[in-house]
Amino acid sequence: MSNILSIAAGLALVAVTGSAAALPIPVDHFIFNNNTLDTGSKPKSMAQAGSFSYASAPAGVTGKAAVFNSSGYLRSTSMAAISGDFSVSFWMKTGATSPQGVSQWYEGMGLVDAERGGVTTDWGLSFMNNKIGFGIGWPDTTITTATSVNDNQWHLVNASWQMNTGTMSLYLDGVLSNSKVVAASKDMTRANQNLLAIGGLATGINWFSGSIADVQVFDSVLSAAQVREIRSNAVPEPTSLALLGLAGLAGLVARRRRQA
């Protein structure tokens, strides 16, 4: 059997039915459609510091991307809507070099962040050691992706915190890259006074250079299937029509081989 026939026949057997993993409604959602509006269920007012622009988002992603050049960032002027379990999802692209040799997320360039000064139950995601860092406070704990992301390609980042188990999870491009269980701290909830920042740390420093798109914050822990669903929304699986076409291609190749 030819390679073409094998591939076509194999793809034709892929299941084309089954329900997708339903996603919860995000409490915060930024699609950067030439503005900084929060379209989530519990939207916050946002203030822009410095300047940034807008450009195309990854194919299949709603809205546009905010393009940062270490000259501006976005920060909320109201309290964060999460305090217990939460998940964060966004797309990012950069060719920059991040701070090197750092161990905590707040030493990197802020991506989606709720850092607060002092010892407190904050959290955030940053670009550090050319990887994605996800951290929580009290005690300060940061995990990073296994691979670097400064390749000028779009990457999907998902992070979650499960309060009752102290579990941190960090996904890259739909695949679990790192996780850690944190020993019980003073308060496993995340402080309600946290302010949300995009493109920099919430403390107003360490501005990012690169693009960020489709930022979503959920007040629950997303499952691995739900993370894959977010990715498949932008990178669709083969449709039933396409698979039927491949099956037809397999039959056509087989007929031509018999006639040869």
PDB file of C-alpha atoms in Angstrom:
ATOM      1  CA  MET A   1       0.000   0.000   0.000  1.00  0.00           C
ATOM      2  CA  SER A   2       1.351   3.443  -0.896  1.00  0.00           C
ATOM      3  CA  ASN A   3       2.151   6.016   1.770  1.00  0.00           C
ATOM      4  CA  ILE A   4      -0.638   8.235   0.427  1.00  0.00           C
ATOM      5  CA  LEU A   5      -3.144   5.406   0.679  1.00  0.00           C
ATOM      6  CA  SER A   6      -2.004   4.509   4.200  1.00  0.00           C
ATOM      7  CA  ILE A   7      -2.295   8.076   5.442  1.00  0.00           C
ATOM      8  CA  ALA A   8      -5.659   8.643   3.785  1.00  0.00           C
ATOM      9  CA  ALA A   9      -7.095   5.372   5.036  1.00  0.00           C
ATOM     10  CA  GLY A  10      -5.817   6.029   8.554  1.00  0.00           C
ATOM     11  CA  LEU A  11      -7.282   9.520   8.694  1.00  0.00           C
ATOM     12  CA  ALA A  12     -10.578   8.243   7.351  1.00  0.00           C
ATOM     13  CA  LEU A  13     -10.884   6.080  10.469  1.00  0.00           C
ATOM     14  CA  VAL A  14     -10.600   9.051  12.836  1.00  0.00           C
ATOM     15  CA  ALA A  15     -13.811   9.503  14.796  1.00  0.00           C
ATOM     16  CA  VAL A  16     -15.817  12.466  13.607  1.00  0.00           C
ATOM     17  CA  THR A  17     -18.449  12.405  16.309  1.00  0.00           C
ATOM     18  CA  GLY A  18     -18.378  13.049  20.063  1.00  0.00           C
ATOM     19  CA  SER A  19     -19.000  16.063  22.224  1.00  0.00           C
ATOM     20  CA  ALA A  20     -16.384  18.755  22.765  1.00  0.00           C
ATOM     21  CA  ALA A  21     -15.262  19.656  26.254  1.00  0.00           C
ATOM     22  CA  ALA A  22     -17.571  22.508  27.244  1.00  0.00           C
ATOM     23  CA  LEU A  23     -15.774  25.620  28.458  1.00  0.00           C
ATOM     24  CA  PRO A  24     -16.962  27.766  31.347  1.00  0.00           C
ATOM     25  CA  ILE A  25     -17.636  31.448  30.782  1.00  0.00           C
ATOM     26  CA  PRO A  26     -14.493  33.441  31.618  1.00  0.00           C
ATOM     27  CA  VAL A  27     -14.762  36.100  34.305  1.00  0.00           C
ATOM     28  CA  ASP A  28     -12.298  38.194  32.290  1.00  0.00           C
ATOM     29  CA  HIS A  29     -11.857  38.040  28.523  1.00  0.00           C
ATOM     30  CA  PHE A  30      -9.748  40.354  26.379  1.00  0.00           C
ATOM     31  CA  ILE A  31      -9.947  39.946  22.604  1.00  0.00           C
ATOM     32  CA  PHE A  32      -8.140  43.246  21.833  1.00  0.00           C
ATOM     33  CA  ASN A  33     -10.426  44.153  18.957  1.00  0.00           C
ATOM     34  CA  ASN A  34      -8.663  47.512  18.642  1.00  0.00           C
ATOM     35  CA  ASN A  35      -9.581  48.213  22.258  1.00  0.00           C
ATOM     36  CA  THR A  36      -8.867  47.067  25.818  1.00  0.00           C
ATOM     37  CA  LEU A  37     -12.412  46.100  26.803  1.00  0.00           C
ATOM     38  CA  ASP A  38     -12.959  43.233  29.218  1.00  0.00           C
ATOM     39  CA  THR A  39     -15.839  41.177  27.769  1.00  0.00           C
ATOM     40  CA  GLY A  40     -15.925  38.567  30.554  1.00  0.00           C
ATOM     41  CA  SER A  41     -18.810  37.864  32.936  1.00  0.00           C
ATOM     42  CA  LYS A  42     -17.249  40.053  35.653  1.00  0.00           C
ATOM     43  CA  PRO A  43     -15.487  42.713  33.581  1.00  0.00           C
ATOM     44  CA  LYS A  44     -13.016  45.163  35.044  1.00  0.00           C
ATOM     45  CA  SER A  45     -12.154  48.642  33.893  1.00  0.00           C
ATOM     46  CA  MET A  46      -8.623  48.809  32.492  1.00  0.00           C
ATOM     47  CA  ALA A  47      -6.068  51.600  32.347  1.00  0.00           C
ATOM     48  CA  GLN A  48      -3.340  51.761  29.706  1.00  0.00           C
ATOM     49  CA  ALA A  49       0.135  52.900  30.709  1.00  0.00           C
ATOM     50  CA  GLY A  50       2.500  53.866  27.899  1.00  0.00           C
ATOM     51  CA  SER A  51       1.694  52.664  24.408  1.00  0.00           C
ATOM     52  CA  PHE A  52       1.111  49.459  22.475  1.00  0.00           C
ATOM     53  CA  SER A  53      -0.528  48.600  19.166  1.00  0.00           C
ATOM     54  CA  TYR A  54      -2.764  45.935  17.637  1.00  0.00           C
ATOM     55  CA  ALA A  55      -2.119  43.327  14.955  1.00  0.00           C
ATOM     56  CA  SER A  56      -3.515  40.037  13.682  1.00  0.00           C
ATOM     57  CA  ALA A  57      -4.139  37.246  16.189  1.00  0.00           C
ATOM     58  CA  PRO A  58      -3.378  33.574  15.449  1.00  0.00           C
ATOM     59  CA  ALA A  59      -5.607  32.058  12.780  1.00  0.00           C
ATOM     60  CA  GLY A  60      -8.929  31.004  14.255  1.00  0.00           C
ATOM     61  CA  VAL A  61      -8.648  33.234  17.345  1.00  0.00           C
ATOM     62  CA  THR A  62     -11.326  35.878  17.869  1.00  0.00           C
ATOM     63  CA  GLY A  63     -10.235  39.499  17.818  1.00  0.00           C
ATOM     64  CA  LYS A  64      -6.700  40.787  17.478  1.00  0.00           C
ATOM     65  CA  ALA A  65      -3.419  40.724  19.368  1.00  0.00           C
ATOM     66  CA  ALA A  66      -1.979  43.434  21.569  1.00  0.00           C
ATOM     67  CA  VAL A  67       1.596  44.134  20.469  1.00  0.00           C
ATOM     68  CA  PHE A  68       3.861  45.281  23.289  1.00  0.00           C
ATOM     69  CA  ASN A  69       7.329  46.731  22.848  1.00  0.00           C
ATOM     70  CA  SER A  70       8.453  47.208  26.462  1.00  0.00           C
ATOM     71  CA  SER A  71       6.879  50.662  26.239  1.00  0.00           C
ATOM     72  CA  GLY A  72       3.420  50.065  27.666  1.00  0.00           C
ATOM     73  CA  TYR A  73       1.103  47.647  29.426  1.00  0.00           C
ATOM     74  CA  LEU A  74      -2.477  47.272  30.585  1.00  0.00           C
ATOM     75  CA  ARG A  75      -3.613  47.257  34.230  1.00  0.00           C
ATOM     76  CA  SER A  76      -7.016  46.959  35.864  1.00  0.00           C
ATOM     77  CA  THR A  77      -8.340  49.660  38.144  1.00  0.00           C
ATOM     78  CA  SER A  78     -10.629  47.307  40.063  1.00  0.00           C
ATOM     79  CA  MET A  79     -10.203  44.132  42.085  1.00  0.00           C
ATOM     80  CA  ALA A  80      -9.631  40.704  40.571  1.00  0.00           C
ATOM     81  CA  ALA A  81     -12.694  38.465  40.319  1.00  0.00           C
ATOM     82  CA  ILE A  82     -10.925  35.292  41.489  1.00  0.00           C
ATOM     83  CA  SER A  83      -9.893  34.120  44.929  1.00  0.00           C
ATOM     84  CA  GLY A  84     -10.028  30.313  44.971  1.00  0.00           C
ATOM     85  CA  ASP A  85      -9.512  27.944  42.024  1.00  0.00           C
ATOM     86  CA  PHE A  86      -8.618  29.694  38.786  1.00  0.00           C
ATOM     87  CA  SER A  87      -7.244  29.172  35.295  1.00  0.00           C
ATOM     88  CA  VAL A  88      -5.621  31.562  32.830  1.00  0.00           C
ATOM     89  CA  SER A  89      -5.413  31.109  29.059  1.00  0.00           C
ATOM     90  CA  PHE A  90      -3.765  33.243  26.387  1.00  0.00           C
ATOM     91  CA  TRP A  91      -1.727  33.171  23.180  1.00  0.00           C
ATOM     92  CA  MET A  92       1.721  34.782  23.048  1.00  0.00           C
ATOM     93  CA  LYS A  93       4.491  35.343  20.530  1.00  0.00           C
ATOM     94  CA  THR A  94       7.942  36.851  21.003  1.00  0.00           C
ATOM     95  CA  GLY A  95      11.455  36.814  19.631  1.00  0.00           C
ATOM     96  CA  ALA A  96      12.879  38.760  22.560  1.00  0.00           C
ATOM     97  CA  THR A  97      15.310  37.581  25.205  1.00  0.00           C
ATOM     98  CA  SER A  98      13.850  37.475  28.699  1.00  0.00           C
ATOM     99  CA  PRO A  99      15.621  38.120  32.018  1.00  0.00           C
ATOM    100  CA  GLN A 100      18.032  35.234  32.576  1.00  0.00           C
ATOM    101  CA  GLY A 101      19.018  33.249  35.667  1.00  0.00           C
ATOM    102  CA  VAL A 102      15.876  34.218  37.584  1.00  0.00           C
ATOM    103  CA  SER A 103      13.843  31.887  39.783  1.00  0.00           C
ATOM    104  CA  GLN A 104      10.515  33.628  40.487  1.00  0.00           C
ATOM    105  CA  TRP A 105       7.871  34.787  38.037  1.00  0.00           C
ATOM    106  CA  TYR A 106       7.962  38.380  39.279  1.00  0.00           C
ATOM    107  CA  GLU A 107      11.572  38.645  38.093  1.00  0.00           C
ATOM    108  CA  GLY A 108      10.468  38.052  34.491  1.00  0.00           C
ATOM    109  CA  MET A 109       8.549  40.156  31.972  1.00  0.00           C
ATOM    110  CA  GLY A 110       4.890  40.183  32.954  1.00  0.00           C
ATOM    111  CA  LEU A 111       2.419  38.440  30.641  1.00  0.00           C
ATOM    112  CA  VAL A 112      -0.800  38.065  32.641  1.00  0.00           C
ATOM    113  CA  ASP A 113      -0.053  39.015  36.200  1.00  0.00           C
ATOM    114  CA  ALA A 114      -1.497  39.792  39.640  1.00  0.00           C
ATOM    115  CA  GLU A 115       1.752  40.420  41.527  1.00  0.00           C
ATOM    116  CA  ARG A 116       1.567  42.451  44.735  1.00  0.00           C
ATOM    117  CA  GLY A 117       4.456  43.856  46.727  1.00  0.00           C
ATOM    118  CA  GLY A 118       5.429  42.004  49.894  1.00  0.00           C
ATOM    119  CA  VAL A 119       4.578  38.522  51.104  1.00  0.00           C
ATOM    120  CA  THR A 120       1.007  37.826  50.046  1.00  0.00           C
ATOM    121  CA  THR A 121      -1.179  35.320  48.207  1.00  0.00           C
ATOM    122  CA  ASP A 122      -0.665  36.721  44.714  1.00  0.00           C
ATOM    123  CA  TRP A 123       0.016  34.992  41.387  1.00  0.00           C
ATOM    124  CA  GLY A 124       1.198  35.650  37.858  1.00  0.00           C
ATOM    125  CA  LEU A 125       2.645  34.463  34.572  1.00  0.00           C
ATOM    126  CA  SER A 126       5.766  35.917  33.010  1.00  0.00           C
ATOM    127  CA  PHE A 127       8.415  35.459  30.339  1.00  0.00           C
ATOM    128  CA  MET A 128      11.554  34.331  32.190  1.00  0.00           C
ATOM    129  CA  ASN A 129      14.680  32.417  31.177  1.00  0.00           C
ATOM    130  CA  ASN A 130      13.115  32.472  27.675  1.00  0.00           C
ATOM    131  CA  LYS A 131      10.329  30.216  28.998  1.00  0.00           C
ATOM    132  CA  ILE A 132       6.898  30.720  30.502  1.00  0.00           C
ATOM    133  CA  GLY A 133       6.862  31.002  34.284  1.00  0.00           C
ATOM    134  CA  PHE A 134       3.756  30.527  36.442  1.00  0.00           C
ATOM    135  CA  GLY A 135       3.941  31.423  40.089  1.00  0.00           C
ATOM    136  CA  ILE A 136       1.966  31.914  43.276  1.00  0.00           C
ATOM    137  CA  GLY A 137       2.867  33.729  46.472  1.00  0.00           C
ATOM    138  CA  TRP A 138       3.024  32.608  50.114  1.00  0.00           C
ATOM    139  CA  PRO A 139       5.210  30.712  49.728  1.00  0.00           C
ATOM    140  CA  ASP A 140       6.673  32.111  46.491  1.00  0.00           C
ATOM    141  CA  THR A 141       6.631  29.148  44.110  1.00  0.00           C
ATOM    142  CA  THR A 142       7.274  29.227  40.362  1.00  0.00           C
ATOM    143  CA  ILE A 143       7.197  26.503  37.725  1.00  0.00           C
ATOM    144  CA  THR A 144       8.291  26.950  34.102  1.00  0.00           C
ATOM    145  CA  THR A 145       7.673  25.299  30.765  1.00  0.00           C
ATOM    146  CA  ALA A 146      10.148  22.661  29.662  1.00  0.00           C
ATOM    147  CA  THR A 147      10.978  24.491  26.427  1.00  0.00           C
ATOM    148  CA  SER A 148      11.768  28.047  25.386  1.00  0.00           C
ATOM    149  CA  VAL A 149       9.119  30.106  23.618  1.00  0.00           C
ATOM    150  CA  ASN A 150      11.094  32.995  22.053  1.00  0.00           C
ATOM    151  CA  ASP A 151      10.927  31.557  18.530  1.00  0.00           C
ATOM    152  CA  ASN A 152       8.597  34.174  16.994  1.00  0.00           C
ATOM    153  CA  GLN A 153       5.830  31.562  16.793  1.00  0.00           C
ATOM    154  CA  TRP A 154       2.415  31.677  18.441  1.00  0.00           C
ATOM    155  CA  HIS A 155       2.116  29.563  21.585  1.00  0.00           C
ATOM    156  CA  LEU A 156      -0.971  28.783  23.666  1.00  0.00           C
ATOM    157  CA  VAL A 157      -0.346  29.138  27.409  1.00  0.00           C
ATOM    158  CA  ASN A 158      -2.701  27.730  30.049  1.00  0.00           C
ATOM    159  CA  ALA A 159      -2.129  27.756  33.800  1.00  0.00           C
ATOM    160  CA  SER A 160      -4.319  26.716  36.724  1.00  0.00           C
ATOM    161  CA  TRP A 161      -4.338  26.755  40.516  1.00  0.00           C
ATOM    162  CA  GLN A 162      -6.398  24.227  42.482  1.00  0.00           C
ATOM    163  CA  MET A 163      -6.815  25.573  45.981  1.00  0.00           C
ATOM    164  CA  ASN A 164      -7.817  22.493  47.982  1.00  0.00           C
ATOM    165  CA  THR A 165      -4.870  20.409  46.752  1.00  0.00           C
ATOM    166  CA  GLY A 166      -2.332  23.205  46.215  1.00  0.00           C
ATOM    167  CA  THR A 167      -1.776  21.998  42.640  1.00  0.00           C
ATOM    168  CA  MET A 168      -0.207  24.269  40.039  1.00  0.00           C
ATOM    169  CA  SER A 169      -0.457  23.183  36.388  1.00  0.00           C
ATOM    170  CA  LEU A 170       1.182  24.785  33.350  1.00  0.00           C
ATOM    171  CA  TYR A 171       0.326  23.812  29.776  1.00  0.00           C
ATOM    172  CA  LEU A 172       2.085  24.822  26.573  1.00  0.00           C
ATOM    173  CA  ASP A 173       0.334  24.394  23.226  1.00  0.00           C
ATOM    174  CA  GLY A 174      -2.321  22.172  24.759  1.00  0.00           C
ATOM    175  CA  VAL A 175       0.101  19.780  26.491  1.00  0.00           C
ATOM    176  CA  LEU A 176       0.896  19.673  30.219  1.00  0.00           C
ATOM    177  CA  SER A 177       4.464  20.962  30.526  1.00  0.00           C
ATOM    178  CA  ASN A 178       4.918  21.220  34.302  1.00  0.00           C
ATOM    179  CA  SER A 179       3.005  20.847  37.549  1.00  0.00           C
ATOM    180  CA  LYS A 180       3.671  21.035  41.263  1.00  0.00           C
ATOM    181  CA  VAL A 181       1.851  20.487  44.528  1.00  0.00           C
ATOM    182  CA  VAL A 182       2.573  23.302  46.970  1.00  0.00           C
ATOM    183  CA  ALA A 183       2.669  22.610  50.695  1.00  0.00           C
ATOM    184  CA  ALA A 184      -0.106  24.272  52.680  1.00  0.00           C
ATOM    185  CA  SER A 185       0.582  27.961  53.175  1.00  0.00           C
ATOM    186  CA  LYS A 186      -0.965  30.594  55.415  1.00  0.00           C
ATOM    187  CA  ASP A 187      -3.854  31.064  53.024  1.00  0.00           C
ATOM    188  CA  MET A 188      -4.439  28.919  49.947  1.00  0.00           C
ATOM    189  CA  THR A 189      -6.916  31.410  48.498  1.00  0.00           C
ATOM    190  CA  ARG A 190      -5.610  34.088  46.167  1.00  0.00           C
ATOM    191  CA  ALA A 191      -5.949  37.580  47.607  1.00  0.00           C
ATOM    192  CA  ASN A 192      -9.003  39.478  46.357  1.00  0.00           C
ATOM    193  CA  GLN A 193      -7.031  42.714  46.341  1.00  0.00           C
ATOM    194  CA  ASN A 194      -5.001  41.474  43.379  1.00  0.00           C
ATOM    195  CA  LEU A 195      -5.085  43.747  40.345  1.00  0.00           C
ATOM    196  CA  LEU A 196      -4.734  42.208  36.886  1.00  0.00           C
ATOM    197  CA  ALA A 197      -2.068  43.339  34.415  1.00  0.00           C
ATOM    198  CA  ILE A 198      -1.362  42.305  30.819  1.00  0.00           C
ATOM    199  CA  GLY A 199       1.998  42.944  29.148  1.00  0.00           C
ATOM    200  CA  GLY A 200       3.779  43.738  32.405  1.00  0.00           C
ATOM    201  CA  LEU A 201       3.745  43.033  36.122  1.00  0.00           C
ATOM    202  CA  ALA A 202       0.850  44.476  38.109  1.00  0.00           C
ATOM    203  CA  THR A 203       3.416  46.407  40.153  1.00  0.00           C
ATOM    204  CA  GLY A 204       4.145  48.506  37.045  1.00  0.00           C
ATOM    205  CA  ILE A 205       7.548  47.091  36.081  1.00  0.00           C
ATOM    206  CA  ASN A 206       9.065  44.471  33.752  1.00  0.00           C
ATOM    207  CA  TRP A 207       7.087  45.302  30.630  1.00  0.00           C
ATOM    208  CA  PHE A 208       6.863  42.633  27.926  1.00  0.00           C
ATOM    209  CA  SER A 209       8.114  42.780  24.348  1.00  0.00           C
ATOM    210  CA  GLY A 210       5.940  40.656  22.075  1.00  0.00           C
ATOM    211  CA  SER A 211       2.303  39.892  21.233  1.00  0.00           C
ATOM    212  CA  ILE A 212      -0.518  38.619  23.454  1.00  0.00           C
ATOM    213  CA  ALA A 213      -3.980  37.534  22.257  1.00  0.00           C
ATOM    214  CA  ASP A 214      -7.262  36.130  23.584  1.00  0.00           C
ATOM    215  CA  VAL A 215      -6.619  36.478  27.328  1.00  0.00           C
ATOM    216  CA  GLN A 216      -9.158  34.532  29.410  1.00  0.00           C
ATOM    217  CA  VAL A 217      -9.365  34.179  33.200  1.00  0.00           C
ATOM    218  CA  PHE A 218     -11.662  31.520  34.676  1.00  0.00           C
ATOM    219  CA  ASP A 219     -12.748  31.035  38.285  1.00  0.00           C
ATOM    220  CA  SER A 220     -12.316  27.263  38.011  1.00  0.00           C
ATOM    221  CA  VAL A 221      -9.656  24.724  37.087  1.00  0.00           C
ATOM    222  CA  LEU A 222      -9.778  23.755  33.429  1.00  0.00           C
ATOM    223  CA  SER A 223      -9.378  20.084  32.645  1.00  0.00           C
ATOM    224  CA  ALA A 224      -6.822  18.816  30.144  1.00  0.00           C
ATOM    225  CA  ALA A 225      -9.700  18.232  27.707  1.00  0.00           C
ATOM    226  CA  GLN A 226     -10.862  21.836  28.091  1.00  0.00           C
ATOM    227  CA  VAL A 227      -7.334  23.106  27.450  1.00  0.00           C
ATOM    228  CA  ARG A 228      -7.252  21.028  24.268  1.00  0.00           C
ATOM    229  CA  GLU A 229     -10.639  22.476  23.325  1.00  0.00           C
ATOM    230  CA  ILE A 230      -9.257  26.018  23.500  1.00  0.00           C
ATOM    231  CA  ARG A 231      -6.411  24.983  21.229  1.00  0.00           C
ATOM    232  CA  SER A 232      -8.666  23.131  18.787  1.00  0.00           C
ATOM    233  CA  ASN A 233     -10.872  26.219  18.468  1.00  0.00           C
ATOM    234  CA  ALA A 234      -7.885  27.955  16.872  1.00  0.00           C
ATOM    235  CA  VAL A 235      -6.338  24.862  15.243  1.00  0.00           C
ATOM    236  CA  PRO A 236      -9.395  22.870  14.093  1.00  0.00           C
ATOM    237  CA  GLU A 237      -9.380  19.100  13.917  1.00  0.00           C
ATOM    238  CA  PRO A 238     -10.242  17.592  10.501  1.00  0.00           C
ATOM    239  CA  THR A 239     -13.953  18.042   9.802  1.00  0.00           C
ATOM    240  CA  SER A 240     -16.210  15.168   8.902  1.00  0.00           C
ATOM    241  CA  LEU A 241     -16.380  16.516   5.346  1.00  0.00           C
ATOM    242  CA  ALA A 242     -12.601  16.570   5.070  1.00  0.00           C
ATOM    243  CA  LEU A 243     -12.351  13.055   6.448  1.00  0.00           C
ATOM    244  CA  LEU A 244     -14.931  11.786   3.997  1.00  0.00           C
ATOM    245  CA  GLY A 245     -12.884  13.395   1.271  1.00  0.00           C
ATOM    246  CA  LEU A 246      -9.803  11.563   2.489  1.00  0.00           C
ATOM    247  CA  ALA A 247     -11.735   8.310   2.504  1.00  0.00           C
ATOM    248  CA  GLY A 248     -12.708   8.997  -1.105  1.00  0.00           C
ATOM    249  CA  LEU A 249      -9.072   9.699  -1.915  1.00  0.00           C
ATOM    250  CA  ALA A 250      -8.108   6.362  -0.423  1.00  0.00           C
ATOM    251  CA  GLY A 251     -10.661   4.598  -2.627  1.00  0.00           C
ATOM    252  CA  LEU A 252      -9.477   6.451  -5.712  1.00  0.00           C
ATOM    253  CA  VAL A 253      -5.855   5.519  -5.091  1.00  0.00           C
ATOM    254  CA  ALA A 254      -6.857   1.883  -4.549  1.00  0.00           C
ATOM    255  CA  ARG A 255      -8.823   1.771  -7.825  1.00  0.00           C
ATOM    256  CA  ARG A 256      -5.902   3.262  -9.780  1.00  0.00           C
ATOM    257  CA  ARG A 257      -3.540   0.702  -8.316  1.00  0.00           C
ATOM    258  CA  ARG A 258      -5.858  -2.135  -9.388  1.00  0.00           C
ATOM    259  CA  GLN A 259      -6.122  -0.682 -12.893  1.00  0.00           C
ATOM    260  CA  ALA A 260      -2.365  -0.262 -13.271  1.00  0.00           C
TER     261      ALA A 260
END
